[in-house]
mmCIF file of C-alpha atoms and ligand atoms in Angstrom:
data_model
loop_
_atom_site.group_PDB
_atom_site.id
_atom_site.type_symbol
_atom_site.label_atom_id
_atom_site.label_comp_id
_atom_site.label_asym_id
_atom_site.label_seq_id
_atom_site.Cartn_x
_atom_site.Cartn_y
_atom_site.Cartn_z
ATOM 1 C CA UNK S 1 18.295 -8.083 -5.141
ATOM 2 C CA UNK S 2 17.116 -6.335 -2.033
ATOM 3 C CA UNK S 3 13.439 -5.573 -1.901
ATOM 4 C CA UNK S 4 12.365 -1.997 -1.440
ATOM 5 C CA UNK S 5 10.663 -0.971 1.767
ATOM 6 C CA UNK S 6 7.394 -0.660 -0.090
ATOM 7 C CA UNK S 7 7.781 -4.184 -1.443
ATOM 8 C CA UNK S 8 8.614 -5.497 2.013
ATOM 9 C CA UNK S 9 5.504 -3.831 3.362
ATOM 10 C CA UNK S 10 3.391 -5.327 0.597
ATOM 11 C CA UNK S 11 4.835 -8.719 1.478
ATOM 12 C CA UNK S 12 3.888 -8.150 5.106
ATOM 13 C CA UNK S 13 0.426 -7.303 3.911
ATOM 14 C CA UNK S 14 0.336 -10.593 2.024
ATOM 15 C CA UNK S 15 1.066 -12.424 5.266
ATOM 16 C CA UNK S 16 4.854 -12.672 5.228
ATOM 17 C CA UNK S 17 6.006 -11.802 8.731
ATOM 18 C CA UNK S 18 9.674 -12.297 7.892
ATOM 19 C CA UNK S 19 9.496 -9.138 5.801
ATOM 20 C CA UNK S 20 8.336 -7.271 8.854
ATOM 21 C CA UNK S 21 11.377 -8.575 10.671
ATOM 22 C CA UNK S 22 13.569 -7.051 7.962
ATOM 23 C CA UNK S 23 11.868 -3.691 8.371
ATOM 24 C CA UNK S 24 12.309 -3.928 12.123
ATOM 25 C CA UNK S 25 16.024 -4.586 11.801
ATOM 26 C CA UNK S 26 16.514 -1.862 9.266
ATOM 27 C CA UNK S 27 14.683 0.873 11.116
ATOM 28 C CA UNK S 28 14.908 0.121 14.824
ATOM 29 C CA UNK S 29 18.087 2.159 15.372
ATOM 30 C CA UNK S 30 17.109 5.223 13.305
ATOM 31 C CA UNK S 31 13.661 5.223 14.834
ATOM 32 C CA UNK S 32 14.785 4.819 18.436
ATOM 33 C CA UNK S 33 17.383 7.545 17.934
ATOM 34 C CA UNK S 34 14.929 9.929 16.378
ATOM 35 C CA UNK S 35 12.434 9.368 19.176
ATOM 36 C CA UNK S 36 15.122 9.561 21.797
ATOM 37 C CA UNK S 37 16.089 13.044 20.641
ATOM 38 C CA UNK S 38 12.451 14.019 20.445
ATOM 39 C CA UNK S 39 11.342 12.819 23.894
ATOM 40 C CA UNK S 40 14.773 12.909 25.576
ATOM 41 C CA UNK S 41 14.429 9.641 27.389
ATOM 42 C CA UNK S 42 15.496 6.214 26.179
ATOM 43 C CA UNK S 43 12.766 4.207 27.885
ATOM 44 C CA UNK S 44 10.044 6.473 26.536
ATOM 45 C CA UNK S 45 11.688 6.502 23.116
ATOM 46 C CA UNK S 46 11.702 2.707 23.014
ATOM 47 C CA UNK S 47 8.089 2.522 24.137
ATOM 48 C CA UNK S 48 7.099 4.869 21.357
ATOM 49 C CA UNK S 49 9.259 3.073 18.814
ATOM 50 C CA UNK S 50 7.528 -0.185 19.734
ATOM 51 C CA UNK S 51 4.248 1.572 19.202
ATOM 52 C CA UNK S 52 5.361 2.795 15.779
ATOM 53 C CA UNK S 53 6.279 -0.713 14.657
ATOM 54 C CA UNK S 54 3.050 -2.071 16.030
ATOM 55 C CA UNK S 55 1.048 0.545 14.154
ATOM 56 C CA UNK S 56 2.937 -0.173 10.984
ATOM 57 C CA UNK S 57 2.128 -3.834 11.407
ATOM 58 C CA UNK S 58 -1.522 -3.173 12.177
ATOM 59 C CA UNK S 59 -1.853 -0.921 9.168
ATOM 60 C CA UNK S 60 -0.531 -3.575 6.809
ATOM 61 C CA UNK S 61 -3.997 -4.660 5.687
ATOM 62 C CA UNK S 62 -4.830 -1.212 4.418
ATOM 63 C CA UNK S 63 -1.333 -0.419 3.270
ATOM 64 C CA UNK S 64 -1.188 1.246 -0.119
ATOM 65 C CA UNK S 65 2.151 2.565 -1.279
ATOM 66 C CA UNK S 66 1.113 6.162 -1.812
ATOM 67 C CA UNK S 67 4.066 7.722 -0.008
ATOM 68 C CA UNK S 68 7.570 6.560 0.697
ATOM 69 C CA UNK S 69 7.602 4.003 3.468
ATOM 70 C CA UNK S 70 9.953 6.082 5.599
ATOM 71 C CA UNK S 71 7.774 9.168 5.211
ATOM 72 C CA UNK S 72 4.841 7.224 6.513
ATOM 73 C CA UNK S 73 6.744 5.592 9.360
ATOM 74 C CA UNK S 74 8.464 8.768 10.550
ATOM 75 C CA UNK S 75 5.195 10.611 10.319
ATOM 76 C CA UNK S 76 3.688 8.135 12.765
ATOM 77 C CA UNK S 77 6.764 8.514 14.967
ATOM 78 C CA UNK S 78 6.658 12.299 14.880
ATOM 79 C CA UNK S 79 3.002 12.389 15.807
ATOM 80 C CA UNK S 80 3.525 9.978 18.659
ATOM 81 C CA UNK S 81 6.459 12.011 19.930
ATOM 82 C CA UNK S 82 4.588 15.293 19.787
ATOM 83 C CA UNK S 83 1.522 13.804 21.418
ATOM 84 C CA UNK S 84 3.443 12.090 24.168
ATOM 85 C CA UNK S 85 4.992 15.384 25.175
ATOM 86 C CA UNK S 86 1.679 17.167 25.007
ATOM 87 C CA UNK S 87 0.029 14.528 27.158
ATOM 88 C CA UNK S 88 2.406 15.501 29.894
ATOM 89 C CA UNK S 89 2.852 11.855 30.643
ATOM 90 C CA UNK S 90 6.561 12.367 30.507
ATOM 91 C CA UNK S 91 6.651 15.822 31.944
ATOM 92 C CA UNK S 92 9.047 14.892 34.668
ATOM 93 C CA UNK S 93 11.633 14.424 31.951
ATOM 94 C CA UNK S 94 11.690 18.119 31.279
ATOM 95 C CA UNK S 95 13.093 18.637 34.717
ATOM 96 C CA UNK S 96 15.890 16.186 34.290
ATOM 97 C CA UNK S 97 17.222 17.830 31.172
ATOM 98 C CA UNK S 98 19.132 20.442 33.041
ATOM 99 C CA UNK S 99 20.721 17.991 35.366
ATOM 100 C CA UNK S 100 24.237 17.706 34.111
ATOM 101 C CA UNK S 101 24.934 14.011 34.184
ATOM 102 C CA UNK S 102 22.420 11.697 32.582
ATOM 103 C CA UNK S 103 24.985 9.022 32.301
ATOM 104 C CA UNK S 104 22.477 6.246 32.669
ATOM 105 C CA UNK S 105 20.472 7.456 29.733
ATOM 106 C CA UNK S 106 21.864 4.946 27.351
ATOM 107 C CA UNK S 107 24.542 6.962 25.656
ATOM 108 C CA UNK S 108 27.147 4.504 24.481
ATOM 109 C CA UNK S 109 29.267 3.497 27.391
ATOM 110 C CA UNK S 110 32.512 5.295 27.643
ATOM 111 C CA UNK S 111 34.103 2.670 29.765
ATOM 112 C CA UNK S 112 37.736 3.488 29.762
ATOM 113 C CA UNK S 113 40.279 1.744 31.917
ATOM 114 C CA UNK S 114 42.146 4.040 34.264
ATOM 115 C CA UNK S 115 45.337 5.631 33.138
ATOM 116 C CA UNK S 116 44.749 4.924 29.530
ATOM 117 C CA UNK S 117 46.297 7.678 27.452
ATOM 118 C CA UNK S 118 43.100 8.332 25.537
ATOM 119 C CA UNK S 119 40.993 8.959 28.592
ATOM 120 C CA UNK S 120 41.249 12.703 28.538
ATOM 121 C CA UNK S 121 40.327 12.814 24.919
ATOM 122 C CA UNK S 122 37.343 10.595 25.529
ATOM 123 C CA UNK S 123 36.135 12.696 28.421
ATOM 124 C CA UNK S 124 36.319 15.753 26.228
ATOM 125 C CA UNK S 125 34.439 13.948 23.485
ATOM 126 C CA UNK S 126 31.733 12.956 25.938
ATOM 127 C CA UNK S 127 31.502 16.481 27.199
ATOM 128 C CA UNK S 128 31.115 17.808 23.679
ATOM 129 C CA UNK S 129 28.500 15.191 22.837
ATOM 130 C CA UNK S 130 26.588 16.170 25.954
ATOM 131 C CA UNK S 131 26.662 19.823 24.995
ATOM 132 C CA UNK S 132 25.456 19.016 21.487
ATOM 133 C CA UNK S 133 22.705 16.801 22.783
ATOM 134 C CA UNK S 134 21.436 19.513 25.079
ATOM 135 C CA UNK S 135 21.515 22.133 22.349
ATOM 136 C CA UNK S 136 19.589 19.909 19.933
ATOM 137 C CA UNK S 137 17.101 18.952 22.614
ATOM 138 C CA UNK S 138 16.496 22.605 23.451
ATOM 139 C CA UNK S 139 15.257 23.405 19.962
ATOM 140 C CA UNK S 140 11.508 23.882 19.557
ATOM 141 C CA UNK S 141 9.912 20.549 18.629
ATOM 142 C CA UNK S 142 9.305 21.167 14.987
ATOM 143 C CA UNK S 143 12.745 22.613 14.386
ATOM 144 C CA UNK S 144 14.220 19.723 16.282
ATOM 145 C CA UNK S 145 12.343 17.172 14.229
ATOM 146 C CA UNK S 146 13.470 18.959 11.066
ATOM 147 C CA UNK S 147 17.124 18.868 12.133
ATOM 148 C CA UNK S 148 16.932 15.225 13.175
ATOM 149 C CA UNK S 149 15.427 14.182 9.872
ATOM 150 C CA UNK S 150 17.712 16.390 7.799
ATOM 151 C CA UNK S 151 21.005 15.976 9.580
ATOM 152 C CA UNK S 152 20.740 12.551 11.164
ATOM 153 C CA UNK S 153 18.362 10.692 8.844
ATOM 154 C CA UNK S 154 19.693 12.533 5.794
ATOM 155 C CA UNK S 155 16.281 12.810 4.226
ATOM 156 C CA UNK S 156 15.378 15.029 1.306
ATOM 157 C CA UNK S 157 13.349 18.181 1.766
ATOM 158 C CA UNK S 158 10.227 16.817 0.145
ATOM 159 C CA UNK S 159 10.218 13.844 2.447
ATOM 160 C CA UNK S 160 10.799 15.898 5.599
ATOM 161 C CA UNK S 161 8.143 18.376 4.482
ATOM 162 C CA UNK S 162 5.787 15.426 4.063
ATOM 163 C CA UNK S 163 6.533 14.192 7.552
ATOM 164 C CA UNK S 164 6.171 17.601 9.168
ATOM 165 C CA UNK S 165 3.223 18.553 6.985
ATOM 166 C CA UNK S 166 4.637 21.829 5.793
ATOM 167 C CA UNK S 167 5.762 23.262 2.477
ATOM 168 C CA UNK S 168 9.313 22.776 1.312
ATOM 169 C CA UNK S 169 10.042 26.478 1.565
ATOM 170 C CA UNK S 170 8.657 26.548 5.095
ATOM 171 C CA UNK S 171 10.901 23.625 5.869
ATOM 172 C CA UNK S 172 13.957 25.409 4.514
ATOM 173 C CA UNK S 173 13.214 28.398 6.735
ATOM 174 C CA UNK S 174 12.660 26.068 9.661
ATOM 175 C CA UNK S 175 16.015 24.443 9.050
ATOM 176 C CA UNK S 176 17.719 27.777 8.682
ATOM 177 C CA UNK S 177 16.342 28.994 12.006
ATOM 178 C CA UNK S 178 17.269 25.764 13.736
ATOM 179 C CA UNK S 179 20.839 25.756 12.438
ATOM 180 C CA UNK S 180 21.185 29.433 13.198
ATOM 181 C CA UNK S 181 20.185 28.763 16.815
ATOM 182 C CA UNK S 182 22.577 25.838 17.031
ATOM 183 C CA UNK S 183 25.370 27.861 15.453
ATOM 184 C CA UNK S 184 25.053 30.407 18.253
ATOM 185 C CA UNK S 185 24.503 27.844 21.011
ATOM 186 C CA UNK S 186 27.419 25.733 19.932
ATOM 187 C CA UNK S 187 29.713 28.586 18.937
ATOM 188 C CA UNK S 188 32.598 27.383 21.082
ATOM 189 C CA UNK S 189 32.430 23.900 19.587
ATOM 190 C CA UNK S 190 32.251 25.373 16.139
ATOM 191 C CA UNK S 191 35.395 27.354 16.906
ATOM 192 C CA UNK S 192 37.357 24.324 18.093
ATOM 193 C CA UNK S 193 36.170 22.583 15.002
ATOM 194 C CA UNK S 194 37.450 25.419 12.880
ATOM 195 C CA UNK S 195 40.818 25.280 14.608
ATOM 196 C CA UNK S 196 41.023 21.504 14.174
ATOM 197 C CA UNK S 197 40.089 21.477 10.557
ATOM 198 C CA UNK S 198 41.982 24.529 9.494
ATOM 199 C CA UNK S 199 43.240 23.929 6.018
ATOM 200 C CA UNK S 200 40.492 21.577 4.996
ATOM 201 C CA UNK S 201 36.862 22.315 5.779
ATOM 202 C CA UNK S 202 34.587 19.438 5.147
ATOM 203 C CA UNK S 203 31.393 18.049 6.468
ATOM 204 C CA UNK S 204 29.446 14.989 5.634
ATOM 205 C CA UNK S 205 26.622 17.005 4.263
ATOM 206 C CA UNK S 206 27.913 18.879 1.315
ATOM 207 C CA UNK S 207 30.868 21.098 0.820
ATOM 208 C CA UNK S 208 31.010 24.751 0.235
ATOM 209 C CA UNK S 209 31.809 25.667 -3.258
ATOM 210 C CA UNK S 210 34.496 28.234 -3.726
ATOM 211 C CA UNK R 1 19.342 39.029 -3.197
ATOM 212 C CA UNK R 2 19.575 40.306 0.358
ATOM 213 C CA UNK R 3 20.568 38.572 3.573
ATOM 214 C CA UNK R 4 17.014 37.626 4.437
ATOM 215 C CA UNK R 5 16.299 36.075 1.071
ATOM 216 C CA UNK R 6 19.520 34.139 1.331
ATOM 217 C CA UNK R 7 18.261 32.457 4.494
ATOM 218 C CA UNK R 8 15.623 30.584 2.574
ATOM 219 C CA UNK R 9 18.081 28.881 0.291
ATOM 220 C CA UNK R 10 21.317 28.804 2.227
ATOM 221 C CA UNK R 11 20.751 25.299 3.591
ATOM 222 C CA UNK R 12 19.815 23.976 0.168
ATOM 223 C CA UNK R 13 22.882 25.663 -1.285
ATOM 224 C CA UNK R 14 25.168 24.042 1.264
ATOM 225 C CA UNK R 15 23.442 20.706 0.659
ATOM 226 C CA UNK R 16 24.235 21.206 -3.019
ATOM 227 C CA UNK R 17 20.546 21.002 -3.776
ATOM 228 C CA UNK R 18 19.935 24.552 -4.905
ATOM 229 C CA UNK R 19 18.979 25.120 -8.505
ATOM 230 C CA UNK R 20 21.692 26.575 -10.741
ATOM 231 C CA UNK R 21 19.891 29.932 -10.710
ATOM 232 C CA UNK R 22 19.703 29.923 -6.929
ATOM 233 C CA UNK R 23 23.315 28.945 -6.693
ATOM 234 C CA UNK R 24 24.414 31.872 -8.794
ATOM 235 C CA UNK R 25 22.367 34.227 -6.625
ATOM 236 C CA UNK R 26 23.786 32.804 -3.404
ATOM 237 C CA UNK R 27 27.322 32.998 -4.687
ATOM 238 C CA UNK R 28 26.854 36.569 -5.814
ATOM 239 C CA UNK R 29 25.569 37.497 -2.365
ATOM 240 C CA UNK R 30 28.283 35.627 -0.505
ATOM 241 C CA UNK R 31 30.920 37.356 -2.583
ATOM 242 C CA UNK R 32 29.839 40.728 -1.267
ATOM 243 C CA UNK R 33 28.500 39.948 2.244
ATOM 244 C CA UNK R 34 31.055 38.918 4.834
ATOM 245 C CA UNK R 35 28.393 38.195 7.461
ATOM 246 C CA UNK R 36 26.589 35.635 5.340
ATOM 247 C CA UNK R 37 29.885 34.199 4.166
ATOM 248 C CA UNK R 38 30.909 33.654 7.772
ATOM 249 C CA UNK R 39 27.560 32.113 8.596
ATOM 250 C CA UNK R 40 27.715 29.761 5.639
ATOM 251 C CA UNK R 41 31.122 28.572 6.707
ATOM 252 C CA UNK R 42 29.986 28.122 10.276
ATOM 253 C CA UNK R 43 26.941 26.131 9.194
ATOM 254 C CA UNK R 44 29.273 23.649 7.615
ATOM 255 C CA UNK R 45 31.460 23.527 10.689
ATOM 256 C CA UNK R 46 28.298 23.112 12.751
ATOM 257 C CA UNK R 47 27.260 20.101 10.692
ATOM 258 C CA UNK R 48 30.610 18.574 11.473
ATOM 259 C CA UNK R 49 30.022 19.290 15.158
ATOM 260 C CA UNK R 50 26.571 17.691 15.025
ATOM 261 C CA UNK R 51 28.162 14.534 13.652
ATOM 262 C CA UNK R 52 29.863 14.105 17.000
ATOM 263 C CA UNK R 53 26.591 13.205 18.651
ATOM 264 C CA UNK R 54 26.696 9.416 18.931
ATOM 265 C CA UNK R 55 23.787 7.226 17.913
ATOM 266 C CA UNK R 56 22.073 5.338 20.687
ATOM 267 C CA UNK R 57 21.582 1.647 19.959
ATOM 268 C CA UNK R 58 18.213 0.236 21.005
ATOM 269 C CA UNK R 59 18.346 -1.863 24.150
ATOM 270 C CA UNK R 60 18.819 -5.592 23.795
ATOM 271 C CA UNK R 61 15.198 -6.159 24.764
ATOM 272 C CA UNK R 62 13.748 -3.807 22.195
ATOM 273 C CA UNK R 63 13.313 -6.067 19.191
ATOM 274 C CA UNK R 64 12.053 -8.917 21.320
ATOM 275 C CA UNK R 65 9.426 -6.613 22.781
ATOM 276 C CA UNK R 66 8.278 -5.555 19.324
ATOM 277 C CA UNK R 67 8.124 -9.174 18.160
ATOM 278 C CA UNK R 68 6.150 -10.175 21.235
ATOM 279 C CA UNK R 69 3.606 -7.427 20.664
ATOM 280 C CA UNK R 70 3.332 -8.189 16.991
ATOM 281 C CA UNK R 71 2.859 -11.873 17.771
ATOM 282 C CA UNK R 72 -0.217 -10.997 19.800
ATOM 283 C CA UNK R 73 -1.835 -9.323 16.847
ATOM 284 C CA UNK R 74 -4.594 -11.227 15.103
ATOM 285 C CA UNK R 75 -3.441 -12.194 11.666
ATOM 286 C CA UNK R 76 -4.785 -13.327 8.399
ATOM 287 C CA UNK R 77 -8.262 -11.993 8.328
ATOM 288 C CA UNK R 78 -11.505 -13.900 7.923
ATOM 289 C CA UNK R 79 -10.606 -16.095 4.968
ATOM 290 C CA UNK R 80 -7.734 -17.906 6.649
ATOM 291 C CA UNK R 81 -9.437 -18.076 9.986
ATOM 292 C CA UNK R 82 -12.259 -19.788 8.196
ATOM 293 C CA UNK R 83 -10.177 -22.274 6.261
ATOM 294 C CA UNK R 84 -7.516 -23.041 8.753
ATOM 295 C CA UNK R 85 -8.274 -25.128 11.825
ATOM 296 C CA UNK R 86 -6.870 -23.768 15.059
ATOM 297 C CA UNK R 87 -3.555 -25.214 16.193
ATOM 298 C CA UNK R 88 -5.222 -26.814 19.164
ATOM 299 C CA UNK R 89 -7.814 -28.567 17.061
ATOM 300 C CA UNK R 90 -5.157 -29.555 14.572
ATOM 301 C CA UNK R 91 -3.181 -31.144 17.304
ATOM 302 C CA UNK R 92 -6.259 -32.793 18.725
ATOM 303 C CA UNK R 93 -7.010 -34.174 15.271
ATOM 304 C CA UNK R 94 -3.549 -35.609 14.938
ATOM 305 C CA UNK R 95 -3.697 -37.045 18.407
ATOM 306 C CA UNK R 96 -7.042 -38.620 17.651
ATOM 307 C CA UNK R 97 -5.602 -40.373 14.634
ATOM 308 C CA UNK R 98 -2.654 -41.687 16.564
ATOM 309 C CA UNK R 99 -4.881 -42.770 19.394
ATOM 310 C CA UNK R 100 -7.372 -44.565 17.181
ATOM 311 C CA UNK R 101 -4.679 -46.272 15.145
ATOM 312 C CA UNK R 102 -3.193 -47.488 18.329
ATOM 313 C CA UNK R 103 -6.495 -48.637 19.832
ATOM 314 C CA UNK R 104 -7.810 -50.358 16.733
ATOM 315 C CA UNK R 105 -4.745 -51.917 15.206
ATOM 316 C CA UNK R 106 -6.779 -54.695 13.565
ATOM 317 C CA UNK R 107 -10.276 -53.406 12.897
ATOM 318 C CA UNK R 108 -10.225 -50.666 10.289
ATOM 319 C CA UNK R 109 -12.924 -48.198 11.257
ATOM 320 C CA UNK R 110 -15.391 -46.551 9.004
ATOM 321 C CA UNK R 111 -15.341 -43.629 6.692
ATOM 322 C CA UNK R 112 -15.567 -41.067 9.412
ATOM 323 C CA UNK R 113 -12.140 -41.886 10.594
ATOM 324 C CA UNK R 114 -10.634 -41.715 7.191
ATOM 325 C CA UNK R 115 -11.903 -38.197 7.018
ATOM 326 C CA UNK R 116 -10.365 -37.425 10.375
ATOM 327 C CA UNK R 117 -7.061 -38.937 9.353
ATOM 328 C CA UNK R 118 -7.021 -36.832 6.273
ATOM 329 C CA UNK R 119 -7.738 -33.725 8.245
ATOM 330 C CA UNK R 120 -5.080 -34.731 10.716
ATOM 331 C CA UNK R 121 -2.309 -35.126 8.212
ATOM 332 C CA UNK R 122 -3.241 -31.906 6.513
ATOM 333 C CA UNK R 123 -3.106 -30.173 9.808
ATOM 334 C CA UNK R 124 0.225 -31.763 10.542
ATOM 335 C CA UNK R 125 1.592 -30.514 7.284
ATOM 336 C CA UNK R 126 0.368 -27.046 8.033
ATOM 337 C CA UNK R 127 1.927 -27.091 11.417
ATOM 338 C CA UNK R 128 5.278 -28.035 10.031
ATOM 339 C CA UNK R 129 4.953 -25.350 7.440
ATOM 340 C CA UNK R 130 4.021 -22.723 9.987
ATOM 341 C CA UNK R 131 6.413 -23.715 12.687
ATOM 342 C CA UNK R 132 8.797 -20.778 12.260
ATOM 343 C CA UNK R 133 5.935 -18.360 12.570
ATOM 344 C CA UNK R 134 5.884 -16.934 16.041
ATOM 345 C CA UNK R 135 2.138 -16.977 16.381
ATOM 346 C CA UNK R 136 2.106 -20.717 16.291
ATOM 347 C CA UNK R 137 4.313 -21.016 19.263
ATOM 348 C CA UNK R 138 1.286 -21.995 21.276
ATOM 349 C CA UNK R 139 1.015 -25.159 19.235
ATOM 350 C CA UNK R 140 4.006 -26.342 21.183
ATOM 351 C CA UNK R 141 2.755 -24.884 24.422
ATOM 352 C CA UNK R 142 -0.537 -26.688 24.057
ATOM 353 C CA UNK R 143 0.900 -30.123 24.092
ATOM 354 C CA UNK R 144 -1.845 -31.294 26.383
ATOM 355 C CA UNK R 145 -4.234 -31.065 23.481
ATOM 356 C CA UNK R 146 -5.696 -34.475 24.257
ATOM 357 C CA UNK R 147 -7.453 -33.061 27.268
ATOM 358 C CA UNK R 148 -9.276 -30.679 24.975
ATOM 359 C CA UNK R 149 -10.863 -33.442 22.975
ATOM 360 C CA UNK R 150 -14.038 -33.519 24.971
ATOM 361 C CA UNK R 151 -14.379 -29.809 25.389
ATOM 362 C CA UNK R 152 -15.920 -27.850 22.527
ATOM 363 C CA UNK R 153 -13.872 -24.936 21.251
ATOM 364 C CA UNK R 154 -14.551 -21.885 23.334
ATOM 365 C CA UNK R 155 -15.744 -18.793 21.678
ATOM 366 C CA UNK R 156 -13.603 -15.752 22.123
ATOM 367 C CA UNK R 157 -10.415 -17.546 23.070
ATOM 368 C CA UNK R 158 -7.073 -16.302 21.872
ATOM 369 C CA UNK R 159 -7.542 -17.264 18.246
ATOM 370 C CA UNK R 160 -10.803 -16.750 16.514
ATOM 371 C CA UNK R 161 -11.725 -20.315 15.837
ATOM 372 C CA UNK R 162 -13.824 -21.466 12.983
ATOM 373 C CA UNK R 163 -17.090 -23.027 13.953
ATOM 374 C CA UNK R 164 -16.627 -26.696 13.324
HETATM 375 ZN ZN1 ZN P 1 24.263 38.742 3.730
#
């Protein structure tokens, strides 16, 4: 039976480094992605993600399972992300956001051989992904963090509220405002989506009841 | 319920996490407000759109970098540092045993060496046991342990050594 994150962390505390390795493997991608969307730069995101893991490891001696492991870990990550932007250490990144092609920024390679029939479709997909990325990255930090944790990490409200240190009702308002902004910003993509999915409207996160 | 009040629970409603009472209120409002109905539908379409954003895998070097940094961390607080001889000393102990066995094949030395031999084999056992642990990589790197025999352990070197 798989050990819970809390159990893994307690095992790390007891001196078992292989449990830390399991946590690293489980959370490296979610964490790097979250930080990437927060700081908008892969190198910075990876630096911060390293720092998160290091802090988790260092804190093992005093670790007491009072909160969910992910709440604790993403709280560290969120604080690091917010601080790193406030430091201005990565201020030059702000400038690069508006530059259209950040192809080197680590987005999965869209290496398509010439003349392949799917190429047009893939270029469109990349274009859409780029538009989405920019819209998400333009959200105010706290709204952005809320969307990332809600939509991409699929966390519950109480956990996100714990990470962002706000009440659940404040979080729900935050999410509403964020999605409302995105709905307007991404209106054209929403429309193509509507056209594509005409008879059947579904999303991964819940379905409207009729 | 008005449009503004709906905002606070619309996301929870669409997540199917609203309470039954909230759900009834939302549905009553949606039935009579085209604007909110349209918004609710577009939120769901939006969530589908957001799914198109691909995840970024960490670079190949990422995990190795984390492991390297973690390996530099001091581990096992005071108790183990006290009990456990440093890898270098352990190796030196083992080497001493081998060396003395080789030098004095006929004359069995005194008690002192028995003690050393015991310590040596214990250390050897520990090294085998700990071999997969990254921190002990320097056991292998320090193969020239013999040269350390004369030198006393230095304070403040990479591992906090017990005072022998
Ligand atoms: Zn309304």
